[in-house]
Amino acid sequence: MKNIIHIIQKKSSREALISLIYFLIVGFLKWRLSPSFPTLLFFTGGMVGMYLLDSAEEFFHLTPSPFRSIVFVIGFALVSFFVVTSTGSMVGVGLVLSLSLTLILWQVSEWRAASNLNRWYVMIAGPVSYNVQRWILIAFILLFLVETFLFLR
């Protein structure tokens, strides 16, 4: 129980609030004022996804975290696009959208703190330029927005 409380407290209030607002807006745009059981499943997936990577890092004592790498981001981007475009599972869609948002928030937070994402690229052979890092982050954000749009259609 202490681990669960620690994981919840570890998440910054800013990240949690942004995620909650995102899911409320997307939920409203998808179901308007007539929520149904799929709405509950979508929110459940979103809330699980909001804490899933933090839980895995905590439970498996992952330092440095393999989730905070460009290799994971690229692999996850492929999987998330497949899930959003081909599954009917609202839990699955909520989960991958939440995980994508978490990865974006982590990257933006690191970018603001260090002015680069060099730590995210340590698995790549050699340094990656500032512009390439920026464009990959922008591409991941655009993919997230496209996935959100596809879900809302």
mmCIF file of C-alpha atoms in Angstrom:
data_model
loop_
_atom_site.group_PDB
_atom_site.id
_atom_site.type_symbol
_atom_site.label_atom_id
_atom_site.label_comp_id
_atom_site.label_asym_id
_atom_site.label_seq_id
_atom_site.Cartn_x
_atom_site.Cartn_y
_atom_site.Cartn_z
ATOM 1 C CA MET A 1 0.000 0.000 0.000
ATOM 2 C CA LYS A 2 2.902 2.341 0.761
ATOM 3 C CA ASN A 3 4.252 1.791 -2.764
ATOM 4 C CA ILE A 4 0.917 2.775 -4.322
ATOM 5 C CA ILE A 5 0.732 5.955 -2.254
ATOM 6 C CA HIS A 6 4.355 6.755 -3.144
ATOM 7 C CA ILE A 7 3.624 6.272 -6.874
ATOM 8 C CA ILE A 8 0.582 8.550 -6.703
ATOM 9 C CA GLN A 9 2.515 11.205 -4.779
ATOM 10 C CA LYS A 10 5.488 10.928 -7.157
ATOM 11 C CA LYS A 11 3.371 12.066 -10.121
ATOM 12 C CA SER A 12 3.540 15.836 -10.345
ATOM 13 C CA SER A 13 0.244 17.626 -9.809
ATOM 14 C CA ARG A 14 0.786 19.429 -13.107
ATOM 15 C CA GLU A 15 1.057 16.135 -15.027
ATOM 16 C CA ALA A 16 -1.962 14.654 -13.251
ATOM 17 C CA LEU A 17 -4.042 17.780 -13.871
ATOM 18 C CA ILE A 18 -3.103 17.960 -17.567
ATOM 19 C CA SER A 19 -3.990 14.275 -17.986
ATOM 20 C CA LEU A 20 -7.300 14.676 -16.189
ATOM 21 C CA ILE A 21 -8.243 17.749 -18.239
ATOM 22 C CA TYR A 22 -7.259 15.955 -21.467
ATOM 23 C CA PHE A 23 -9.459 12.966 -20.629
ATOM 24 C CA LEU A 24 -12.389 15.139 -19.604
ATOM 25 C CA ILE A 25 -12.210 17.122 -22.857
ATOM 26 C CA VAL A 26 -11.784 14.034 -25.039
ATOM 27 C CA GLY A 27 -14.543 12.219 -23.149
ATOM 28 C CA PHE A 28 -16.887 15.160 -23.595
ATOM 29 C CA LEU A 29 -16.085 15.511 -27.305
ATOM 30 C CA LYS A 30 -16.602 11.775 -27.869
ATOM 31 C CA TRP A 31 -19.751 11.184 -25.825
ATOM 32 C CA ARG A 32 -21.094 14.719 -25.263
ATOM 33 C CA LEU A 33 -23.468 14.725 -22.298
ATOM 34 C CA SER A 34 -24.509 11.097 -22.631
ATOM 35 C CA PRO A 35 -21.726 9.034 -21.066
ATOM 36 C CA SER A 36 -22.087 5.280 -21.229
ATOM 37 C CA PHE A 37 -20.222 2.174 -20.128
ATOM 38 C CA PRO A 38 -17.528 2.641 -22.838
ATOM 39 C CA THR A 39 -16.915 6.102 -21.351
ATOM 40 C CA LEU A 40 -16.146 4.520 -17.983
ATOM 41 C CA LEU A 41 -13.836 1.994 -19.656
ATOM 42 C CA PHE A 42 -12.018 4.799 -21.507
ATOM 43 C CA PHE A 43 -11.483 6.754 -18.273
ATOM 44 C CA THR A 44 -10.346 3.573 -16.505
ATOM 45 C CA GLY A 45 -7.726 2.946 -19.198
ATOM 46 C CA GLY A 46 -6.663 6.585 -18.967
ATOM 47 C CA MET A 47 -6.221 6.517 -15.208
ATOM 48 C CA VAL A 48 -4.307 3.218 -15.314
ATOM 49 C CA GLY A 49 -2.093 4.568 -18.097
ATOM 50 C CA MET A 50 -1.386 7.734 -16.156
ATOM 51 C CA TYR A 51 0.405 5.718 -13.456
ATOM 52 C CA LEU A 52 1.512 2.592 -15.343
ATOM 53 C CA LEU A 53 5.031 3.680 -16.323
ATOM 54 C CA ASP A 54 5.647 5.211 -12.890
ATOM 55 C CA SER A 55 4.474 1.948 -11.303
ATOM 56 C CA ALA A 56 6.738 -0.163 -13.506
ATOM 57 C CA GLU A 57 9.742 2.055 -12.700
ATOM 58 C CA GLU A 58 8.984 1.816 -8.978
ATOM 59 C CA PHE A 59 8.116 -1.895 -8.846
ATOM 60 C CA PHE A 60 11.074 -3.097 -10.926
ATOM 61 C CA HIS A 61 13.506 -0.456 -9.575
ATOM 62 C CA LEU A 62 14.383 0.727 -13.086
ATOM 63 C CA THR A 63 17.202 3.253 -12.943
ATOM 64 C CA PRO A 64 17.725 4.624 -15.498
ATOM 65 C CA SER A 65 14.279 3.968 -16.842
ATOM 66 C CA PRO A 66 14.068 2.211 -20.213
ATOM 67 C CA PHE A 67 10.775 4.049 -20.757
ATOM 68 C CA ARG A 68 12.602 7.368 -20.883
ATOM 69 C CA SER A 69 14.404 6.526 -24.098
ATOM 70 C CA ILE A 70 13.800 7.331 -27.731
ATOM 71 C CA VAL A 71 13.901 3.625 -28.567
ATOM 72 C CA PHE A 72 10.874 3.026 -26.334
ATOM 73 C CA VAL A 73 9.113 6.158 -27.654
ATOM 74 C CA ILE A 74 9.472 5.070 -31.287
ATOM 75 C CA GLY A 75 8.373 1.510 -30.563
ATOM 76 C CA PHE A 76 5.472 2.726 -28.473
ATOM 77 C CA ALA A 77 4.425 5.204 -31.188
ATOM 78 C CA LEU A 78 4.000 2.312 -33.633
ATOM 79 C CA VAL A 79 2.043 0.217 -31.139
ATOM 80 C CA SER A 80 -0.156 3.105 -30.013
ATOM 81 C CA PHE A 81 -1.123 4.023 -33.577
ATOM 82 C CA PHE A 82 -2.063 0.395 -34.224
ATOM 83 C CA VAL A 83 -4.154 0.210 -31.031
ATOM 84 C CA VAL A 84 -6.015 3.474 -31.649
ATOM 85 C CA THR A 85 -6.808 2.626 -35.270
ATOM 86 C CA SER A 86 -7.688 -1.035 -34.923
ATOM 87 C CA THR A 87 -9.116 -1.878 -31.517
ATOM 88 C CA GLY A 88 -12.603 -1.477 -30.201
ATOM 89 C CA SER A 89 -11.371 -1.626 -26.625
ATOM 90 C CA MET A 90 -11.992 1.649 -24.848
ATOM 91 C CA VAL A 91 -9.664 0.548 -22.033
ATOM 92 C CA GLY A 92 -6.889 -0.033 -24.573
ATOM 93 C CA VAL A 93 -7.413 3.308 -26.307
ATOM 94 C CA GLY A 94 -7.543 5.164 -22.989
ATOM 95 C CA LEU A 95 -4.394 3.375 -21.865
ATOM 96 C CA VAL A 96 -2.285 4.140 -24.946
ATOM 97 C CA LEU A 97 -3.453 7.747 -25.181
ATOM 98 C CA SER A 98 -2.594 8.220 -21.520
ATOM 99 C CA LEU A 99 0.819 6.599 -21.938
ATOM 100 C CA SER A 100 1.506 8.811 -24.969
ATOM 101 C CA LEU A 101 0.546 11.897 -23.011
ATOM 102 C CA THR A 102 2.779 10.796 -20.124
ATOM 103 C CA LEU A 103 5.742 10.327 -22.457
ATOM 104 C CA ILE A 104 5.130 13.760 -23.994
ATOM 105 C CA LEU A 105 4.898 15.421 -20.578
ATOM 106 C CA TRP A 106 8.111 13.706 -19.444
ATOM 107 C CA GLN A 107 9.951 14.854 -22.565
ATOM 108 C CA VAL A 108 8.655 18.416 -22.371
ATOM 109 C CA SER A 109 9.575 18.553 -18.688
ATOM 110 C CA GLU A 110 13.118 17.372 -19.405
ATOM 111 C CA TRP A 111 13.387 19.756 -22.360
ATOM 112 C CA ARG A 112 12.435 22.654 -20.093
ATOM 113 C CA ALA A 113 14.919 21.587 -17.423
ATOM 114 C CA ALA A 114 17.925 20.675 -19.594
ATOM 115 C CA SER A 115 17.161 22.380 -22.942
ATOM 116 C CA ASN A 116 17.640 19.017 -24.667
ATOM 117 C CA LEU A 117 16.686 15.358 -24.510
ATOM 118 C CA ASN A 118 20.222 13.929 -24.555
ATOM 119 C CA ARG A 119 19.419 11.394 -21.806
ATOM 120 C CA TRP A 120 16.595 10.013 -23.968
ATOM 121 C CA TYR A 121 19.098 9.250 -26.740
ATOM 122 C CA VAL A 122 21.824 7.404 -24.833
ATOM 123 C CA MET A 123 20.811 4.092 -26.471
ATOM 124 C CA ILE A 124 21.589 5.580 -29.894
ATOM 125 C CA ALA A 125 25.178 5.363 -31.137
ATOM 126 C CA GLY A 126 26.450 8.907 -30.940
ATOM 127 C CA PRO A 127 25.052 12.315 -30.099
ATOM 128 C CA VAL A 128 21.822 13.486 -31.698
ATOM 129 C CA SER A 129 21.563 17.122 -32.710
ATOM 130 C CA TYR A 130 19.267 19.587 -30.998
ATOM 131 C CA ASN A 131 17.175 20.015 -34.176
ATOM 132 C CA VAL A 132 16.680 16.281 -34.642
ATOM 133 C CA GLN A 133 15.598 15.945 -31.002
ATOM 134 C CA ARG A 134 13.156 18.826 -31.439
ATOM 135 C CA TRP A 135 11.665 17.431 -34.659
ATOM 136 C CA ILE A 136 11.232 13.950 -33.211
ATOM 137 C CA LEU A 137 9.424 15.427 -30.198
ATOM 138 C CA ILE A 138 7.212 17.514 -32.494
ATOM 139 C CA ALA A 139 6.473 14.424 -34.622
ATOM 140 C CA PHE A 140 5.499 12.442 -31.504
ATOM 141 C CA ILE A 141 3.190 15.253 -30.362
ATOM 142 C CA LEU A 142 1.612 15.426 -33.837
ATOM 143 C CA LEU A 143 1.109 11.648 -33.830
ATOM 144 C CA PHE A 144 -0.602 11.954 -30.439
ATOM 145 C CA LEU A 145 -2.921 14.659 -31.819
ATOM 146 C CA VAL A 146 -3.699 12.529 -34.902
ATOM 147 C CA GLU A 147 -4.468 9.533 -32.683
ATOM 148 C CA THR A 148 -6.769 11.686 -30.569
ATOM 149 C CA PHE A 149 -8.539 12.947 -33.688
ATOM 150 C CA LEU A 150 -8.921 9.409 -35.064
ATOM 151 C CA PHE A 151 -10.392 8.283 -31.761
ATOM 152 C CA LEU A 152 -12.910 11.127 -31.767
ATOM 153 C CA ARG A 153 -14.148 10.359 -35.296
#
